[in-house]
CSV table of C-alpha atoms in Angstrom, one decimal:
chain,number,residue,atom,x,y,z
A,192,UNK,CA,21.2,6.2,-15.5
A,193,UNK,CA,20.4,7.3,-11.9
A,194,UNK,CA,23.3,7.5,-9.4
A,195,UNK,CA,21.1,6.0,-6.7
A,196,UNK,CA,21.7,2.3,-6.0
A,197,UNK,CA,19.0,1.6,-3.4
A,198,UNK,CA,18.0,-1.8,-4.9
A,199,UNK,CA,21.3,-3.7,-5.0
A,200,UNK,CA,20.4,-7.3,-3.9
A,201,UNK,CA,16.7,-6.3,-3.7
A,202,UNK,CA,14.0,-8.4,-5.5
A,203,UNK,CA,10.9,-6.7,-6.9
A,204,UNK,CA,7.8,-7.9,-8.7
A,205,UNK,CA,6.0,-5.2,-10.7
A,206,UNK,CA,2.6,-5.8,-12.4
A,207,UNK,CA,1.5,-3.7,-15.4
A,208,UNK,CA,5.2,-3.5,-16.4
A,209,UNK,CA,4.6,-3.8,-20.1
A,210,UNK,CA,3.8,-0.1,-20.6
A,211,UNK,CA,3.3,3.3,-19.0
A,212,UNK,CA,4.1,3.8,-15.3
A,213,UNK,CA,4.6,0.1,-14.6
A,214,UNK,CA,7.3,-0.1,-17.3
A,215,UNK,CA,8.9,3.1,-16.2
A,216,UNK,CA,9.1,1.8,-12.6
A,217,UNK,CA,10.7,-1.5,-13.7
A,218,UNK,CA,13.3,0.4,-15.7
A,219,UNK,CA,13.9,2.8,-12.8
A,220,UNK,CA,14.4,-0.1,-10.2
A,221,UNK,CA,16.7,-1.9,-12.7
A,222,UNK,CA,18.7,1.3,-13.0
A,223,UNK,CA,19.1,1.3,-9.3
A,224,UNK,CA,20.5,-2.2,-9.2
A,225,UNK,CA,17.4,-4.2,-8.5
A,226,UNK,CA,16.4,-7.6,-9.6
A,227,UNK,CA,13.0,-7.3,-11.3
A,228,UNK,CA,10.2,-9.6,-12.5
A,229,UNK,CA,8.1,-7.6,-14.9
A,230,UNK,CA,4.6,-9.0,-15.1
A,231,UNK,CA,1.9,-8.0,-17.6
A,232,UNK,CA,-0.9,-9.6,-19.6
A,233,UNK,CA,0.7,-8.4,-22.8
A,234,UNK,CA,3.6,-10.4,-24.2
A,235,UNK,CA,4.3,-7.6,-26.7
A,236,UNK,CA,4.5,-5.1,-23.9
A,237,UNK,CA,6.9,-7.2,-21.9
A,238,UNK,CA,9.1,-7.6,-25.0
A,239,UNK,CA,9.2,-3.8,-25.2
A,240,UNK,CA,10.2,-3.6,-21.6
A,241,UNK,CA,13.0,-6.1,-22.2
A,242,UNK,CA,14.2,-4.1,-25.2
A,243,UNK,CA,14.4,-0.9,-23.2
A,244,UNK,CA,16.3,-2.5,-20.3
A,245,UNK,CA,19.6,-1.5,-21.9
A,246,UNK,CA,22.5,-3.0,-19.9
A,247,UNK,CA,20.3,-4.2,-17.1
A,248,UNK,CA,18.5,-7.1,-18.8
A,249,UNK,CA,20.5,-9.7,-16.9
A,250,UNK,CA,18.5,-8.8,-13.8
A,251,UNK,CA,15.1,-8.8,-15.6
A,252,UNK,CA,12.7,-11.7,-15.9
A,253,UNK,CA,9.3,-11.3,-17.6
A,254,UNK,CA,6.1,-13.3,-16.6
A,255,UNK,CA,2.7,-13.1,-18.3
A,256,UNK,CA,0.0,-12.6,-15.6
A,257,UNK,CA,-3.6,-11.7,-16.0
A,258,UNK,CA,-4.2,-10.0,-12.6
A,259,UNK,CA,-8.0,-10.6,-12.9
A,260,UNK,CA,-7.5,-14.4,-12.9
A,261,UNK,CA,-6.8,-16.2,-9.7
A,262,UNK,CA,-5.2,-19.1,-11.5
A,263,UNK,CA,-3.0,-16.9,-13.5
A,264,UNK,CA,-1.9,-14.8,-10.5
A,265,UNK,CA,-1.1,-18.0,-8.5
A,266,UNK,CA,1.0,-19.5,-11.2
A,267,UNK,CA,2.7,-16.2,-12.2
A,268,UNK,CA,3.6,-15.0,-8.7
A,269,UNK,CA,5.0,-18.5,-8.0
A,270,UNK,CA,7.2,-18.2,-11.1
A,271,UNK,CA,8.3,-14.7,-10.1
A,272,UNK,CA,9.3,-15.7,-6.6
A,273,UNK,CA,11.2,-18.8,-7.9
A,274,UNK,CA,13.0,-16.7,-10.5
A,275,UNK,CA,14.3,-14.3,-7.9
A,276,UNK,CA,14.6,-16.9,-5.0
A,277,UNK,CA,12.4,-14.6,-2.9
A,278,UNK,CA,10.7,-11.3,-2.8
A,279,UNK,CA,11.4,-8.0,-1.1
A,280,UNK,CA,9.0,-5.6,-2.7
A,281,UNK,CA,5.7,-5.6,-4.7
A,282,UNK,CA,4.4,-2.9,-7.0
A,283,UNK,CA,0.8,-3.3,-8.1
A,284,UNK,CA,0.7,-1.0,-11.2
A,285,UNK,CA,-1.6,-3.1,-13.4
A,286,UNK,CA,-4.9,-1.4,-14.2
A,287,UNK,CA,-7.4,-0.3,-16.8
A,288,UNK,CA,-9.8,2.6,-17.3
A,289,UNK,CA,-13.2,2.8,-18.9
A,290,UNK,CA,-15.0,6.1,-19.3
A,291,UNK,CA,-18.7,6.7,-19.9
A,292,UNK,CA,-21.8,8.6,-18.7
A,293,UNK,CA,-22.7,6.9,-15.4
A,294,UNK,CA,-26.2,6.2,-16.6
A,295,UNK,CA,-24.8,4.5,-19.7
A,296,UNK,CA,-22.3,2.4,-17.8
A,297,UNK,CA,-22.9,-1.3,-18.2
A,298,UNK,CA,-22.6,-3.7,-15.3
A,299,UNK,CA,-20.1,-5.7,-17.3
A,300,UNK,CA,-17.8,-2.7,-17.8
A,301,UNK,CA,-18.2,-1.6,-14.1
A,302,UNK,CA,-17.3,-5.1,-12.9
A,303,UNK,CA,-14.4,-5.5,-15.3
A,304,UNK,CA,-12.7,-2.3,-14.0
A,305,UNK,CA,-13.1,-3.5,-10.4
A,306,UNK,CA,-12.0,-7.0,-11.4
A,307,UNK,CA,-8.7,-5.8,-12.8
A,308,UNK,CA,-7.9,-2.8,-10.6
A,309,UNK,CA,-9.2,-3.7,-7.2
A,310,UNK,CA,-9.5,-7.5,-7.2
A,311,UNK,CA,-6.3,-7.8,-9.2
A,312,UNK,CA,-4.5,-5.9,-6.5
A,313,UNK,CA,-6.0,-8.1,-3.8
A,314,UNK,CA,-5.1,-11.3,-5.6
A,315,UNK,CA,-1.5,-10.4,-6.4
A,316,UNK,CA,-0.9,-9.1,-2.9
A,317,UNK,CA,-2.4,-12.1,-1.2
A,318,UNK,CA,-0.4,-14.5,-3.3
A,319,UNK,CA,2.9,-12.5,-2.7
A,320,UNK,CA,2.5,-12.2,1.1
A,321,UNK,CA,4.2,-15.5,2.1
A,322,UNK,CA,7.3,-14.5,0.2
A,323,UNK,CA,7.2,-10.9,1.4
A,324,UNK,CA,7.1,-12.2,5.0
A,325,UNK,CA,10.5,-13.7,4.4
A,326,UNK,CA,11.9,-10.8,2.5
A,327,UNK,CA,14.3,-8.0,3.5
A,328,UNK,CA,12.6,-4.7,4.5
A,329,UNK,CA,9.4,-5.9,2.7
A,330,UNK,CA,7.2,-3.2,1.1
A,331,UNK,CA,4.2,-3.0,-1.1
A,332,UNK,CA,3.3,0.0,-3.3
A,333,UNK,CA,-0.3,0.1,-4.6
A,334,UNK,CA,-1.8,2.3,-7.3
A,335,UNK,CA,-4.6,4.5,-6.2
A,336,UNK,CA,-5.4,7.7,-8.2
A,337,UNK,CA,-6.3,11.3,-7.6
A,338,UNK,CA,-9.8,10.2,-8.7
A,339,UNK,CA,-10.2,8.4,-5.4
A,340,UNK,CA,-10.4,11.7,-3.6
A,341,UNK,CA,-11.4,14.2,-6.2
A,342,UNK,CA,-14.1,14.3,-8.8
A,343,UNK,CA,-13.1,13.0,-12.2
A,344,UNK,CA,-16.1,13.1,-14.5
A,345,UNK,CA,-17.2,10.0,-16.5
A,346,UNK,CA,-14.9,7.7,-14.5
A,347,UNK,CA,-17.1,6.3,-11.8
A,348,UNK,CA,-15.9,2.7,-12.0
A,349,UNK,CA,-12.3,3.7,-12.1
A,350,UNK,CA,-12.7,6.1,-9.1
A,351,UNK,CA,-14.5,3.4,-7.1
A,352,UNK,CA,-11.8,0.8,-7.8
A,353,UNK,CA,-9.0,3.3,-6.8
A,354,UNK,CA,-10.8,4.3,-3.7
A,355,UNK,CA,-11.1,0.7,-2.8
A,356,UNK,CA,-7.4,0.1,-3.3
A,357,UNK,CA,-6.6,3.1,-1.1
A,358,UNK,CA,-8.8,1.9,1.7
A,359,UNK,CA,-7.5,-1.6,1.5
A,360,UNK,CA,-3.9,-0.3,1.6
A,361,UNK,CA,-4.6,1.4,4.9
A,362,UNK,CA,-6.1,-1.8,6.3
A,363,UNK,CA,-3.2,-3.9,5.2
A,364,UNK,CA,-0.6,-1.4,6.6
A,365,UNK,CA,-2.1,-1.9,10.0
A,366,UNK,CA,-2.8,-5.6,9.8
A,367,UNK,CA,0.8,-6.4,8.8
A,368,UNK,CA,2.6,-3.7,10.7
A,369,UNK,CA,3.9,-6.1,13.3
A,370,UNK,CA,5.2,-8.3,10.5
A,371,UNK,CA,7.2,-5.4,9.3
A,372,UNK,CA,5.6,-5.2,5.9
A,373,UNK,CA,4.9,-1.6,4.7
A,374,UNK,CA,2.0,-0.7,2.5
A,375,UNK,CA,1.6,2.6,0.7
A,376,UNK,CA,-0.2,4.1,-2.3
A,377,UNK,CA,0.7,6.5,-5.0
A,378,UNK,CA,-2.0,8.7,-6.4
A,379,UNK,CA,-1.0,9.6,-10.0
A,380,UNK,CA,-2.9,12.4,-11.8
A,381,UNK,CA,-2.2,14.0,-15.2
A,382,UNK,CA,0.4,11.3,-16.1
A,383,UNK,CA,0.9,9.9,-19.6
A,384,UNK,CA,0.3,6.2,-19.5
A,385,UNK,CA,-1.2,3.3,-21.4
A,386,UNK,CA,-4.6,4.3,-19.9
A,387,UNK,CA,-4.4,8.0,-21.0
A,388,UNK,CA,-3.2,7.2,-24.6
A,389,UNK,CA,-5.8,4.5,-25.2
A,390,UNK,CA,-3.4,1.6,-25.2
A,391,UNK,CA,-2.4,-0.4,-22.1
A,392,UNK,CA,-1.4,-3.8,-20.8
A,393,UNK,CA,-3.9,-5.8,-22.8
A,394,UNK,CA,-3.1,-3.9,-26.1
A,395,UNK,CA,-6.8,-3.1,-26.3
A,396,UNK,CA,-8.3,0.4,-26.4
A,397,UNK,CA,-8.8,1.0,-22.7
A,398,UNK,CA,-8.0,4.7,-22.5
A,399,UNK,CA,-10.3,7.4,-21.3
A,400,UNK,CA,-12.6,7.1,-24.3
A,401,UNK,CA,-14.7,10.0,-23.2
A,402,UNK,CA,-18.3,10.2,-24.4
A,403,UNK,CA,-18.7,12.1,-27.7
A,404,UNK,CA,-20.8,14.7,-25.9
A,405,UNK,CA,-18.5,15.0,-22.8
A,406,UNK,CA,-18.6,18.4,-21.1
A,407,UNK,CA,-14.9,19.4,-21.2
A,408,UNK,CA,-15.5,22.4,-18.9
A,409,UNK,CA,-15.8,19.8,-16.1
A,410,UNK,CA,-12.1,19.1,-16.5
A,411,UNK,CA,-11.0,22.6,-15.6
A,412,UNK,CA,-10.5,21.6,-12.0
A,413,UNK,CA,-8.1,18.7,-12.9
A,414,UNK,CA,-5.4,20.5,-14.8
A,415,UNK,CA,-1.8,20.5,-13.5
A,416,UNK,CA,-0.4,23.8,-12.4
A,417,UNK,CA,3.3,22.8,-12.8
A,418,UNK,CA,4.6,23.1,-16.4
A,419,UNK,CA,4.9,19.8,-18.2
A,420,UNK,CA,6.4,18.8,-21.6
A,421,UNK,CA,4.3,18.1,-24.6
A,422,UNK,CA,0.6,19.0,-24.7
A,423,UNK,CA,0.7,20.7,-21.3
A,424,UNK,CA,-1.5,18.2,-19.5
A,425,UNK,CA,0.3,14.9,-19.0
A,426,UNK,CA,3.7,14.4,-17.3
A,427,UNK,CA,6.0,11.5,-18.2
A,428,UNK,CA,5.6,8.2,-16.3
A,429,UNK,CA,9.0,8.6,-14.8
A,430,UNK,CA,7.5,11.2,-12.5
A,431,UNK,CA,5.6,8.5,-10.7
A,432,UNK,CA,8.3,5.8,-11.0
A,433,UNK,CA,10.7,7.9,-9.0
A,434,UNK,CA,8.2,8.1,-6.1
A,435,UNK,CA,7.4,4.4,-6.3
A,436,UNK,CA,11.1,3.6,-6.1
A,437,UNK,CA,11.4,5.8,-3.0
A,438,UNK,CA,8.4,4.2,-1.2
A,439,UNK,CA,9.6,0.6,-1.9
A,440,UNK,CA,13.2,1.2,-0.9
A,441,UNK,CA,14.5,0.4,2.6
A,442,UNK,CA,15.2,4.0,3.3
A,443,UNK,CA,11.4,4.6,3.5
A,444,UNK,CA,11.3,2.3,6.6
A,445,UNK,CA,9.1,4.7,8.6
A,446,UNK,CA,6.5,5.3,5.9
A,447,UNK,CA,3.4,3.1,5.8
A,448,UNK,CA,-0.4,3.4,5.6
A,449,UNK,CA,-0.4,6.6,3.5
A,450,UNK,CA,-0.5,7.8,-0.1
A,451,UNK,CA,1.6,10.2,-2.1
A,452,UNK,CA,-0.2,12.4,-4.7
A,453,UNK,CA,1.8,13.0,-7.9
A,454,UNK,CA,-0.3,15.4,-10.0
A,455,UNK,CA,1.7,18.5,-10.7
A,456,UNK,CA,-0.4,20.6,-8.3
A,457,UNK,CA,-3.7,19.7,-9.8
A,458,UNK,CA,-5.4,19.2,-6.5
A,459,UNK,CA,-3.7,21.7,-4.1
């Protein structure tokens, strides 16, 4: 358990909280004394998050939300705000990844990635804004990716969605600056998550799924330089959760309209 207690009396909604980085963020903020609504499309994933919230479950509520559905987002965010009697911070961690040769990418797959990642972030943020306006030191943390700025082969749809999120975050940071709502991004890279291990919020196989004839020499430029546990490529989700917790905390009051890269030195 962390000794930091930056989230006492702070209310946080986290999407994609049924697995990976979203789940790690929910557990981190609960550890720091926060009241959390964990949202995910997977009931099984949310049950797993509840099971891992050892000793902090009294401050955790779970809500099933499909971030790609406007109706689901509207109903789910309303439930989340009602459960916490307000909202101080939003973390948009929900996302999916499809990988393929660009020439073989179907319109349906390309649109689906944008629908969940980019439009989902838009829908949840838009729905949460009225509550955030009334919140204390309101903050939003969105999930971009190192792929938004650096070439990741076979991931064109994912990179496009994350670049869009990053650009939108900058716009919102300026648009809502006078309202006192901060908007920032994290850019994870080489992090173990539902997307990298082939599982994810929907329980479907949505991991990298690289083409059978993928040229793995292209990945030489996106390997971390810092040592990591396990297979030497992916760090644990808590590496990102710690940064998200910092950005959404009141102590980061002078940080807005920017992104923090968390990739173990991959893109120095």
